[in-house]
Coordinates of C-alpha atoms in Angstrom, one line a residue:
Chain A
M1 CA 102.5 68.4 122.3
R2 CA 99.3 70.3 121.5
I3 CA 99.9 73.6 119.9
V4 CA 97.3 76.2 119.0
V5 CA 98.2 78.8 116.4
L6 CA 96.1 81.9 115.7
A7 CA 96.7 82.5 112.0
G8 CA 96.0 85.1 109.4
G9 CA 96.9 84.4 105.8
I10 CA 100.3 84.4 104.1
G11 CA 102.5 85.0 107.2
G12 CA 100.6 82.5 109.3
A13 CA 100.6 79.9 106.6
R14 CA 104.3 80.1 106.0
F15 CA 105.0 80.1 109.7
L16 CA 102.9 76.9 110.1
R17 CA 105.1 75.2 107.5
G18 CA 108.1 75.9 109.7
L19 CA 106.3 74.8 112.8
M20 CA 105.3 71.5 111.3
S21 CA 108.9 71.0 110.4
A22 CA 110.1 72.0 113.8
A23 CA 107.6 69.9 115.7
P24 CA 106.6 67.1 113.3
D25 CA 104.8 65.1 116.0
A26 CA 102.9 68.0 117.4
D27 CA 99.1 68.1 117.3
I28 CA 98.5 71.5 115.8
T29 CA 95.2 73.3 115.8
V30 CA 95.0 76.5 113.7
I31 CA 92.4 79.0 114.5
G32 CA 91.9 81.0 111.3
N33 CA 90.9 84.5 110.8
T34 CA 87.6 84.9 109.0
G35 CA 87.3 88.7 109.3
D36 CA 88.6 89.2 105.8
D37 CA 86.0 86.8 104.3
I38 CA 84.0 88.4 101.6
H39 CA 81.0 87.6 99.4
L40 CA 82.0 87.9 95.7
F41 CA 79.8 86.9 92.8
G42 CA 77.4 85.4 95.3
L43 CA 80.1 83.1 96.6
K44 CA 81.6 83.0 100.1
V45 CA 85.3 83.6 99.9
C46 CA 87.6 82.9 102.9
P47 CA 91.0 84.2 101.9
D48 CA 92.9 83.4 105.1
L49 CA 91.5 79.9 105.7
D50 CA 92.2 79.1 102.0
T51 CA 95.7 80.4 102.2
V52 CA 96.5 78.2 105.1
M53 CA 94.7 75.2 103.5
Y54 CA 96.4 75.7 100.1
T55 CA 99.8 76.4 101.6
L56 CA 99.9 73.3 103.9
G57 CA 98.1 71.2 101.3
G58 CA 100.6 71.9 98.5
G59 CA 98.2 73.9 96.3
I60 CA 99.5 77.4 96.9
H61 CA 101.0 79.7 94.4
E62 CA 104.4 79.8 96.1
E63 CA 105.8 83.1 94.8
Q64 CA 102.5 85.0 95.3
G65 CA 101.7 83.5 98.6
W66 CA 98.0 83.3 98.0
G67 CA 95.8 81.7 95.4
R68 CA 96.4 78.5 93.6
A69 CA 99.5 77.3 91.6
D70 CA 99.0 76.9 87.9
E71 CA 96.0 79.2 88.1
T72 CA 93.9 80.4 85.1
F73 CA 91.4 83.3 85.1
T74 CA 88.8 82.3 82.5
V75 CA 85.8 82.7 84.8
K76 CA 86.9 86.1 85.9
E77 CA 87.5 87.3 82.4
E78 CA 84.0 86.1 81.4
L79 CA 82.4 87.8 84.4
A80 CA 84.2 91.0 83.3
A81 CA 82.7 90.5 79.8
Y82 CA 79.3 90.5 81.5
G83 CA 80.3 93.8 83.2
V84 CA 80.3 91.9 86.5
G85 CA 83.1 92.8 89.0
P86 CA 84.9 93.5 91.2
E87 CA 87.9 93.2 88.9
W88 CA 90.3 94.1 91.6
F89 CA 89.9 90.8 93.4
G90 CA 91.9 88.0 91.8
L91 CA 89.8 84.9 91.9
G92 CA 91.2 82.2 89.6
D93 CA 89.3 79.2 88.1
R94 CA 90.8 76.7 90.6
D95 CA 90.0 79.0 93.4
F96 CA 86.5 79.5 92.2
A97 CA 85.8 75.8 92.7
T98 CA 86.6 76.0 96.4
H99 CA 84.2 78.9 96.8
I100 CA 81.5 77.1 94.8
V101 CA 81.8 74.0 97.0
R102 CA 81.8 76.2 100.2
T103 CA 78.8 78.3 99.1
Q104 CA 76.9 75.2 98.1
M105 CA 77.5 73.5 101.4
M106 CA 76.7 76.6 103.4
G107 CA 73.5 77.0 101.4
A108 CA 72.6 73.5 102.4
G109 CA 73.0 74.5 106.0
Y110 CA 76.4 73.4 107.0
P111 CA 78.4 75.8 109.2
L112 CA 81.7 77.2 108.0
S113 CA 83.6 74.9 110.4
A114 CA 82.0 71.8 108.9
V115 CA 82.7 73.2 105.4
T116 CA 86.3 73.9 106.2
E117 CA 86.7 70.3 107.5
A118 CA 85.2 69.0 104.3
L119 CA 87.5 71.1 102.1
C120 CA 90.5 70.0 104.2
A121 CA 89.5 66.3 103.5
R122 CA 90.9 67.0 100.1
W123 CA 93.9 69.1 101.0
R124 CA 95.0 67.2 104.1
P125 CA 96.9 70.2 105.6
G126 CA 98.3 68.2 108.5
V127 CA 96.8 70.5 111.0
R128 CA 93.3 70.9 112.3
L129 CA 92.0 74.1 110.7
L130 CA 89.2 75.8 112.5
P131 CA 87.6 79.1 111.5
M132 CA 87.6 81.4 114.5
T133 CA 83.7 81.5 114.3
D134 CA 80.9 80.1 112.3
D135 CA 79.2 83.5 112.5
R136 CA 79.6 86.3 110.0
V137 CA 82.3 88.7 111.0
E138 CA 83.5 91.3 108.5
T139 CA 86.4 93.6 109.1
H140 CA 85.6 97.1 107.9
V141 CA 88.0 100.0 107.6
L142 CA 87.0 103.6 108.1
I143 CA 88.5 105.9 105.5
D144 CA 88.0 109.5 104.4
A145 CA 85.0 109.6 102.1
P146 CA 86.1 110.1 98.4
D147 CA 84.1 113.4 98.2
G148 CA 86.0 114.7 101.2
E149 CA 82.8 114.9 103.2
G150 CA 83.1 112.8 106.4
R151 CA 84.2 109.2 106.5
K152 CA 83.2 105.9 104.9
A153 CA 83.5 102.3 106.0
V154 CA 84.8 99.9 103.3
H155 CA 85.3 96.1 103.5
F156 CA 88.8 95.2 104.5
Q157 CA 89.5 93.6 101.1
E158 CA 88.5 96.8 99.4
Y159 CA 90.9 98.7 101.6
W160 CA 93.7 96.2 101.3
V161 CA 93.4 94.9 97.8
R162 CA 91.7 97.7 95.8
L163 CA 93.1 100.7 97.6
R164 CA 96.4 99.0 98.5
A165 CA 96.1 100.6 102.0
S166 CA 97.1 103.9 100.2
V167 CA 94.7 106.1 102.2
P168 CA 94.7 106.6 106.0
A169 CA 92.7 104.1 108.1
H170 CA 91.0 105.9 110.9
A171 CA 89.5 102.8 112.5
V172 CA 89.4 99.0 112.0
V173 CA 86.1 97.5 113.0
P174 CA 85.5 93.7 113.1
V175 CA 81.7 94.1 112.4
G176 CA 79.8 91.3 114.0
A177 CA 82.6 90.1 116.2
D178 CA 80.9 91.2 119.4
Q179 CA 78.0 88.9 118.7
A180 CA 80.1 86.0 117.3
K181 CA 80.6 82.7 119.1
P182 CA 83.8 80.8 118.8
A183 CA 83.4 77.9 116.3
P184 CA 83.0 74.4 117.7
G185 CA 86.4 73.2 119.0
V186 CA 88.0 76.6 119.3
L187 CA 87.7 77.0 123.1
E188 CA 88.3 73.3 123.7
A189 CA 91.5 73.4 121.6
I190 CA 92.8 76.4 123.6
A191 CA 91.9 74.8 126.9
D192 CA 93.8 71.6 125.9
A193 CA 96.8 73.4 124.4
D194 CA 100.3 73.0 125.8
V195 CA 101.4 76.2 124.0
V196 CA 99.7 79.0 122.1
L197 CA 101.6 80.7 119.3
F198 CA 100.9 84.0 117.4
P199 CA 102.7 83.8 114.1
P200 CA 104.1 87.0 112.5
S201 CA 100.5 87.7 111.2
N202 CA 98.9 91.1 111.2
P203 CA 98.3 92.0 114.8
V204 CA 95.2 94.1 114.0
V205 CA 93.3 92.5 111.2
S206 CA 94.4 88.9 111.6
V207 CA 95.4 87.9 115.2
G208 CA 93.5 90.9 116.6
T209 CA 90.3 89.9 114.9
I210 CA 90.5 86.4 116.2
L211 CA 91.0 87.8 119.7
A212 CA 88.0 90.0 119.2
V213 CA 85.7 87.0 119.2
P214 CA 84.3 86.9 122.7
G215 CA 85.8 84.2 124.8
V216 CA 88.9 83.6 122.8
R217 CA 91.2 86.1 124.6
E218 CA 89.8 84.9 127.9
A219 CA 90.3 81.2 127.0
I220 CA 94.0 81.9 126.1
A221 CA 94.6 83.8 129.4
D222 CA 92.8 81.0 131.4
A223 CA 94.6 78.2 129.7
G224 CA 97.7 78.9 131.9
V225 CA 100.1 77.8 129.2
P226 CA 102.9 79.7 127.5
V227 CA 101.7 82.2 124.9
V228 CA 104.5 83.2 122.5
G229 CA 104.4 85.5 119.5
L230 CA 106.7 86.5 116.7
S231 CA 106.9 90.1 115.6
P232 CA 105.5 90.9 112.1
I233 CA 107.4 94.2 112.3
V234 CA 111.1 94.1 111.6
G235 CA 113.2 97.3 111.7
D236 CA 110.0 99.4 112.2
A237 CA 108.4 98.1 109.0
P238 CA 106.1 95.2 108.3
V239 CA 107.9 92.2 106.9
R240 CA 105.3 92.0 104.3
G241 CA 101.9 93.6 103.7
M242 CA 100.9 96.9 105.1
A243 CA 100.5 96.2 108.8
D244 CA 101.7 99.7 109.7
K245 CA 98.7 101.2 108.1
V246 CA 96.2 99.4 110.3
L247 CA 98.5 99.6 113.4
A248 CA 98.2 103.4 113.0
A249 CA 94.4 103.1 113.0
V250 CA 94.5 101.5 116.5
G251 CA 97.1 103.9 117.8
V252 CA 100.0 101.5 117.8
E253 CA 103.5 102.3 116.6
S254 CA 105.0 100.1 113.9
T255 CA 107.7 98.7 116.1
A256 CA 108.3 95.2 117.4
A257 CA 108.1 96.5 121.0
A258 CA 104.9 98.4 120.5
V259 CA 103.1 95.4 119.0
A260 CA 104.2 93.2 121.9
K261 CA 102.9 95.8 124.4
H262 CA 99.7 96.1 122.3
Y263 CA 99.0 92.4 122.9
G264 CA 100.1 93.0 126.5
S265 CA 101.6 90.9 129.3
G266 CA 98.2 89.8 130.3
L267 CA 98.0 87.8 127.1
L268 CA 101.6 87.3 125.9
D269 CA 104.3 85.5 127.8
G270 CA 107.1 85.5 125.2
W271 CA 107.9 87.6 122.2
L272 CA 110.5 87.1 119.4
V273 CA 111.9 90.1 117.6
D274 CA 114.3 90.2 114.8
T275 CA 118.0 90.7 115.4
V276 CA 117.8 94.2 113.9
D277 CA 115.4 95.0 116.7
A278 CA 117.6 93.6 119.5
G279 CA 117.4 97.1 121.1
A280 CA 113.7 96.4 121.8
V281 CA 114.3 93.4 124.0
E282 CA 114.8 95.4 127.1
E283 CA 111.6 97.5 126.5
V284 CA 109.5 94.4 125.9
E285 CA 110.9 92.6 129.0
A286 CA 110.2 95.8 131.0
A287 CA 106.6 95.3 130.0
G288 CA 106.6 91.9 131.6
I289 CA 107.1 89.8 128.4
R290 CA 110.1 87.5 128.0
C291 CA 111.8 88.5 124.7
R292 CA 114.5 87.2 122.4
A293 CA 116.1 88.6 119.3
I294 CA 116.5 86.1 116.5
P295 CA 116.4 86.2 112.6
L296 CA 112.7 86.6 111.7
M297 CA 112.8 86.6 107.9
M298 CA 110.9 83.5 106.6
A299 CA 113.1 83.3 103.6
D300 CA 112.9 79.6 103.3
L301 CA 111.7 76.5 105.2
K302 CA 115.0 76.2 107.1
A303 CA 114.8 79.8 108.3
T304 CA 111.1 79.4 109.2
T305 CA 111.7 76.1 111.0
A306 CA 114.4 77.9 113.1
M307 CA 111.9 80.6 114.0
A308 CA 109.4 78.0 115.1
T309 CA 112.0 76.1 117.1
E310 CA 113.0 79.3 118.9
A311 CA 109.3 80.1 119.6
L312 CA 108.8 76.7 121.2
A313 CA 112.1 77.0 123.1
L314 CA 110.9 80.4 124.4
A315 CA 107.6 78.8 125.4
E316 CA 109.5 76.2 127.5
E317 CA 111.6 78.9 129.0
V318 CA 108.6 80.9 130.2
R319 CA 106.9 77.7 131.3
G320 CA 109.8 77.6 133.7
Chain B
M1 CA 57.0 91.0 60.2
R2 CA 56.8 89.9 63.8
I3 CA 57.7 86.2 64.3
V4 CA 57.4 84.2 67.5
V5 CA 59.5 81.0 67.7
L6 CA 59.1 78.4 70.4
A7 CA 62.6 77.0 70.8
G8 CA 64.4 74.3 72.6
G9 CA 68.2 74.1 72.5
I10 CA 70.4 73.1 69.6
G11 CA 67.8 72.5 66.9
G12 CA 65.9 75.7 67.8
A13 CA 69.1 77.7 67.9
R14 CA 70.3 76.5 64.5
F15 CA 66.9 77.1 63.0
L16 CA 66.9 80.6 64.3
R17 CA 70.1 81.4 62.5
G18 CA 68.4 80.3 59.3
L19 CA 65.4 82.4 60.1
M20 CA 67.4 85.5 60.8
S21 CA 69.1 85.0 57.5
A22 CA 65.8 84.3 55.6
A23 CA 64.0 87.3 57.2
P24 CA 66.7 89.8 58.2
D25 CA 64.3 92.6 58.9
A26 CA 61.9 90.5 61.0
D27 CA 61.2 91.3 64.6
I28 CA 61.8 87.9 66.2
T29 CA 60.8 86.9 69.7
V30 CA 62.1 83.5 71.0
I31 CA 60.2 81.8 73.8
G32 CA 62.7 79.5 75.3
N33 CA 62.2 76.2 77.1
T34 CA 63.2 76.3 80.7
G35 CA 62.0 72.8 81.7
D36 CA 65.5 71.4 81.3
D37 CA 66.9 74.1 83.7
I38 CA 68.9 72.5 86.5
H39 CA 70.6 73.6 89.7
L40 CA 74.2 72.3 89.7
F41 CA 76.8 73.3 92.3
G42 CA 74.3 75.7 93.7
L43 CA 74.0 77.5 90.4
K44 CA 71.0 78.0 88.2
V45 CA 71.8 76.5 84.7
C46 CA 69.5 77.2 81.8
P47 CA 70.8 75.0 78.9
D48 CA 68.3 75.8 76.3
L49 CA 68.3 79.6 76.8
D50 CA 72.1 79.6 76.8
T51 CA 72.3 77.5 73.7
V52 CA 70.1 80.0 71.9
M53 CA 72.0 83.0 73.4
Y54 CA 75.5 81.6 72.7
T55 CA 74.5 80.4 69.2
L56 CA 73.1 83.7 68.0
G57 CA 75.7 85.7 69.9
G58 CA 78.6 83.9 68.4
G59 CA 79.9 82.2 71.5
I60 CA 78.7 78.6 70.8
H61 CA 80.9 75.6 70.4
E62 CA 79.9 75.1 66.7
E63 CA 80.6 71.4 66.3
Q64 CA 79.2 70.4 69.7
G65 CA 76.1 72.6 69.4
W66 CA 76.1 73.5 73.1
G67 CA 78.5 75.1 75.5
R68 CA 81.1 77.7 74.7
A69 CA 83.8 77.8 72.0
D70 CA 87.4 77.6 73.3
E71 CA 86.1 76.2 76.5
T72 CA 88.2 74.9 79.4
F73 CA 87.2 72.7 82.3
T74 CA 89.4 73.8 85.2
V75 CA 86.5 74.5 87.6
K76 CA 84.9 71.2 86.9
E77 CA 88.1 69.3 87.4
E78 CA 88.7 71.1 90.7
L79 CA 85.1 70.3 91.9
A80 CA 85.8 66.7 91.0
A81 CA 88.9 66.8 93.1
Y82 CA 86.7 67.8 96.0
G83 CA 84.5 64.9 95.2
V84 CA 81.7 67.2 94.1
G85 CA 79.7 66.2 91.1
P86 CA 77.8 65.5 89.0
E87 CA 80.7 64.7 86.6
W88 CA 78.3 63.8 83.8
F89 CA 77.2 67.4 83.2
G90 CA 79.8 69.3 81.1
L91 CA 80.0 72.8 82.6
G92 CA 83.0 74.6 81.3
D93 CA 84.8 77.6 82.8
R94 CA 83.3 80.2 80.4
D95 CA 79.9 78.7 80.9
F96 CA 80.3 78.8 84.7
A97 CA 80.6 82.6 84.6
T98 CA 77.1 82.8 82.9
H99 CA 75.6 80.7 85.7
I100 CA 77.4 82.6 88.4
V101 CA 76.0 85.9 87.0
R102 CA 72.5 84.4 86.6
T103 CA 72.5 82.9 90.1
Q104 CA 73.8 86.1 91.7
M105 CA 71.1 88.2 90.0
M106 CA 68.4 85.7 90.9
G107 CA 69.6 85.7 94.5
A108 CA 69.3 89.5 94.4
G109 CA 65.7 89.1 93.4
Y110 CA 65.6 89.5 89.7
P111 CA 63.3 87.2 87.8
L112 CA 64.8 84.9 85.1
S113 CA 63.4 87.0 82.3
A114 CA 65.2 90.1 83.6
V115 CA 68.4 88.0 84.1
T116 CA 68.1 86.7 80.5
E117 CA 67.8 90.2 79.2
A118 CA 70.9 91.2 81.2
L119 CA 72.9 88.3 79.9
C120 CA 71.7 89.1 76.3
A121 CA 73.0 92.7 76.7
R122 CA 76.4 91.1 76.3
W123 CA 75.6 88.5 73.6
R124 CA 73.2 90.7 71.5
P125 CA 71.6 87.6 69.9
G126 CA 69.5 89.8 67.5
V127 CA 66.3 88.3 68.8
R128 CA 64.3 89.0 71.9
L129 CA 64.9 86.0 74.1
L130 CA 62.2 85.3 76.7
P131 CA 62.1 82.3 79.1
M132 CA 58.7 80.6 78.8
T133 CA 58.2 81.4 82.5
D134 CA 59.9 83.0 85.5
D135 CA 58.5 80.2 87.6
R136 CA 60.4 77.0 88.3
V137 CA 59.4 74.2 86.0
E138 CA 61.5 71.1 85.9
T139 CA 60.9 68.3 83.4
H140 CA 61.1 64.9 85.1
V141 CA 61.2 61.5 83.4
L142 CA 59.7 58.4 84.9
I143 CA 62.0 55.4 84.5
D144 CA 62.2 51.9 86.0
A145 CA 63.8 52.0 89.4
P146 CA 67.4 50.7 89.3
D147 CA 66.5 48.0 91.8
G148 CA 63.7 46.7 89.6
E149 CA 61.1 47.7 92.1
G150 CA 58.6 50.2 90.8
R151 CA 59.5 53.4 89.1
K152 CA 61.6 56.5 89.8
A153 CA 61.5 60.1 88.5
V154 CA 64.7 61.6 87.4
H155 CA 65.5 65.1 86.2
F156 CA 65.4 65.4 82.5
Q157 CA 69.1 66.2 82.3
E158 CA 69.9 63.0 84.3
Y159 CA 67.8 61.0 81.8
W160 CA 69.2 62.7 78.8
V161 CA 72.8 63.4 79.6
R162 CA 73.7 60.8 82.2
L163 CA 71.6 57.9 81.0
R164 CA 71.7 59.0 77.3
A165 CA 68.0 58.1 77.1
S166 CA 69.1 54.4 77.2
V167 CA 66.3 53.2 79.4
P168 CA 62.6 53.4 78.6
A169 CA 60.8 56.6 79.6
H170 CA 57.4 55.8 81.0
A171 CA 56.2 59.4 81.4
V172 CA 57.6 62.9 80.9
V173 CA 56.3 65.4 83.5
P174 CA 57.0 69.1 83.4
V175 CA 56.8 69.5 87.2
G176 CA 55.5 72.9 88.2
A177 CA 54.2 73.8 84.7
D178 CA 50.6 73.7 85.8
Q179 CA 51.3 76.4 88.3
A180 CA 53.6 78.4 86.1
K181 CA 52.7 81.8 84.6
P182 CA 54.1 82.9 81.2
A183 CA 57.0 85.3 81.7
P184 CA 56.4 88.9 81.1
G185 CA 56.1 89.6 77.4
V186 CA 55.3 86.0 76.3
L187 CA 51.6 86.3 75.8
E188 CA 51.9 89.8 74.4
A189 CA 54.5 88.7 71.8
I190 CA 52.2 85.8 70.7
A191 CA 49.2 88.1 70.5
D192 CA 51.2 90.6 68.4
A193 CA 52.8 88.0 66.2
D194 CA 52.3 87.7 62.4
V195 CA 53.4 84.1 62.4
V196 CA 54.3 81.5 65.0
L197 CA 57.0 78.9 64.2
F198 CA 57.9 75.6 65.8
P199 CA 61.5 74.8 64.9
P200 CA 62.6 71.2 64.6
S201 CA 63.0 71.1 68.3
N202 CA 61.9 68.2 70.5
P203 CA 58.1 68.1 70.4
V204 CA 57.8 66.7 74.0
V205 CA 60.5 68.1 76.2
S206 CA 61.1 71.4 74.3
V207 CA 58.1 72.8 72.4
G208 CA 55.8 70.5 74.4
T209 CA 57.0 72.0 77.7
I210 CA 56.5 75.5 76.5
L211 CA 53.0 74.6 75.4
A212 CA 52.4 73.2 78.9
V213 CA 52.6 76.6 80.5
P214 CA 49.0 77.6 81.0
G215 CA 47.9 80.3 78.6
V216 CA 50.6 79.7 76.0
R217 CA 48.7 77.2 73.8
E218 CA 45.5 79.2 74.1
A219 CA 47.3 82.4 73.2
I220 CA 48.7 80.8 70.0
A221 CA 45.3 79.4 69.1
D222 CA 43.7 82.8 69.8
A223 CA 46.3 84.8 67.9
G224 CA 44.6 83.8 64.6
V225 CA 47.9 83.8 62.7
P226 CA 49.6 81.0 60.8
V227 CA 51.4 78.5 63.0
V228 CA 53.9 76.4 61.1
G229 CA 56.2 73.7 62.4
L230 CA 59.2 71.8 61.0
S231 CA 59.5 68.1 61.7
P232 CA 62.3 67.0 64.0
I233 CA 61.7 63.4 62.7
V234 CA 63.2 62.5 59.4
G235 CA 62.8 59.0 58.0
D236 CA 61.2 57.8 61.2
A237 CA 64.2 58.9 63.3
P238 CA 65.1 62.1 65.1
V239 CA 67.4 64.3 63.1
R240 CA 69.5 64.7 66.3
G241 CA 69.1 63.8 69.9
M242 CA 66.8 61.1 71.1
A243 CA 63.3 62.5 70.6
D244 CA 62.0 59.0 69.8
K245 CA 62.5 58.0 73.4
V246 CA 60.4 60.7 74.9
L247 CA 57.8 60.5 72.1
A248 CA 57.2 56.9 73.1
A249 CA 56.6 58.1 76.6
V250 CA 53.7 60.2 75.4
G251 CA 52.4 57.5 73.1
V252 CA 53.4 59.2 69.9
E253 CA 55.1 57.3 67.0
S254 CA 58.5 58.6 65.8
T255 CA 57.2 59.7 62.4
A256 CA 56.9 63.1 60.9
A257 CA 53.1 62.6 60.5
A258 CA 52.6 61.4 64.1
V259 CA 54.3 64.5 65.5
A260 CA 52.1 66.8 63.4
K261 CA 49.0 65.1 64.6
H262 CA 50.3 65.2 68.1
Y263 CA 50.4 69.0 67.9
G264 CA 47.0 68.8 66.1
S265 CA 45.2 71.0 63.7
G266 CA 43.7 73.0 66.5
L267 CA 47.2 74.4 67.0
L268 CA 49.2 73.8 63.8
D269 CA 48.3 75.2 60.4
G270 CA 51.3 74.1 58.4
W271 CA 53.9 71.4 58.7
L272 CA 57.1 70.8 56.9
V273 CA 58.4 67.2 56.5
D274 CA 61.6 66.1 54.9
T275 CA 61.6 64.9 51.3
V276 CA 62.2 61.4 52.4
D277 CA 58.9 61.6 54.3
A278 CA 57.0 62.9 51.2
G279 CA 54.6 60.0 51.7
A280 CA 53.4 61.5 55.0
V281 CA 52.1 64.7 53.3
E282 CA 48.8 63.2 52.5
E283 CA 48.3 61.8 56.0
V284 CA 49.1 65.2 57.6
E285 CA 46.8 67.1 55.2
A286 CA 44.1 64.6 56.0
A287 CA 44.4 65.7 59.6
G288 CA 43.7 69.3 58.5
I289 CA 47.3 70.6 58.5
R290 CA 48.8 72.0 55.3
C291 CA 52.0 70.0 54.6
R292 CA 55.0 70.3 52.3
A293 CA 58.0 68.0 51.8
I294 CA 61.3 69.9 51.6
P295 CA 64.9 69.0 52.6
L296 CA 65.0 69.4 56.4
M297 CA 68.7 68.7 57.2
M298 CA 70.3 71.8 58.8
A299 CA 73.6 71.0 57.3
D300 CA 74.7 74.6 57.0
L301 CA 73.3 78.1 57.1
K302 CA 72.3 78.0 53.4
A303 CA 70.2 74.8 54.0
T304 CA 68.7 76.2 57.2
T305 CA 67.9 79.5 55.6
A306 CA 66.0 77.6 52.8
M307 CA 64.0 75.7 55.5
A308 CA 63.1 79.0 57.2
T309 CA 62.1 80.5 53.9
E310 CA 59.9 77.5 53.1
A311 CA 58.3 77.8 56.6
L312 CA 57.5 81.5 56.0
A313 CA 56.2 80.7 52.6
L314 CA 53.9 78.0 54.0
A315 CA 52.7 80.5 56.6
E316 CA 51.7 82.9 53.9
E317 CA 50.0 80.1 52.0
V318 CA 47.9 79.0 55.0
R319 CA 47.1 82.7 55.7
G320 CA 45.4 82.6 52.3

């Protein structure tokens, strides 16, 4: 079975572990969000791709969910001693090496997709990891200007990490997405897929950004295979992260049903909500999307495997 | 008193400590060799400038003479795990931060001289540290090709660090030097100097490379002030390093007298040799260079201070 997964960072990576456990023989292609990529210290940093790579490759900091296990921060401390920041972004020494290799390869002319493949030769994540695009896309968030005069666009990482999404987001703009081309292999993987899954990743700044790359949404619709998602919202609140803040920016309520309808029945065939949101099943199905309520907390591999199994079962059900 | 010092790495840096102790009120400008600069992992590495900066700024690994104290090598180990080398060049985590800052600034358009000044704002070396040039100069060494067919040019660091100067050097070429311009401040510092000193640095790949930048040698000759050097050769062998290997490449014997005559009386007014080389004094003086034999081993700050004191005394003597 060929499965395509549109993944953000922590939520996507953890779901993928469950999926690989639920379908150990599946051929899985992960299309990773690159909208939260950022240039720091002259280096190209790809937080979501790395989170997937480290998680599936056994290098992740398990409790934190991002960054490397057994990490140290010597380089960052030294940079701070030079007065060079930002200090709010936690790049560890092990992580730095990844960004140094990536930046060096990109400087030599390799596209991000080739670089990602090279990095994965070390990590052997067990999936094919593709960036959504080799072009530069950068998610910006429109916030109130600090001086109270008008508005100001900040990089997603600045909004998410430095500001902890503590101020209202008026708009979320994947800058460059409209000009971006899907990376080599992306459209082909979708066309060849037997099922497409949306993990409980952020529907705006993760899955939404991938869908904003021209051709991706159309390819998924045209593939004619089941498209099943899992709600990142449980009991009207994000399972983790601050997805509610960016949902508000795009005018979507923080409910499991609202997110399903935001994707829409033109894209989504099936939707899994948590058992606490069982009341939403009827609303989602009324919108033309098959819906089931199951436990959606990725507490451990067993729970996550069960979620993936349910997603694949729902896909078969809608395939009919 | 305004002193200009042409410095390589370890020998130059240690001598400078003695000089600052011998002449605490002096205004010292160090013109640093950049011919052994190398691009590693996409980063601009300036070993000699950094050795001077770390040594005078209190960050040096004292026993080793280069690199940072309390250094760790996490980034390097991770790069190796990606299969990315070279492994023979010992870049530590603390050191990496310096190269990241430097590379980022240069990428933003700042010349090396401005970057060096910015880095020194942290280290406060107590001297004005100038790169010999802002242009790219790279010392290459001509060796026998590994397959025995003809010859091959390798970067100085590859010759020095990877090969440990274990194969014959047929030529030493400061590639780019003929097109290089002295960095801002270099010629002015020489013109304003009261004395110019050559520490016991490598006469070919350190001091020789600085002198190869068009205008530097002429400025020293034109300054009309005492120029005094200290022999890096003691008892027909280099005090440290492998200077004999590169001296052979330029057809100079590894003796204290031969190095003095290599600089020549047109450039050098005074020369200090070690007491074990007292027999060379007559030969050097016959070549028109005032010479004294004193202990030249930089065993500790006291010994190094005495060497610097003798160098300044010899300068006053030749000033007459």
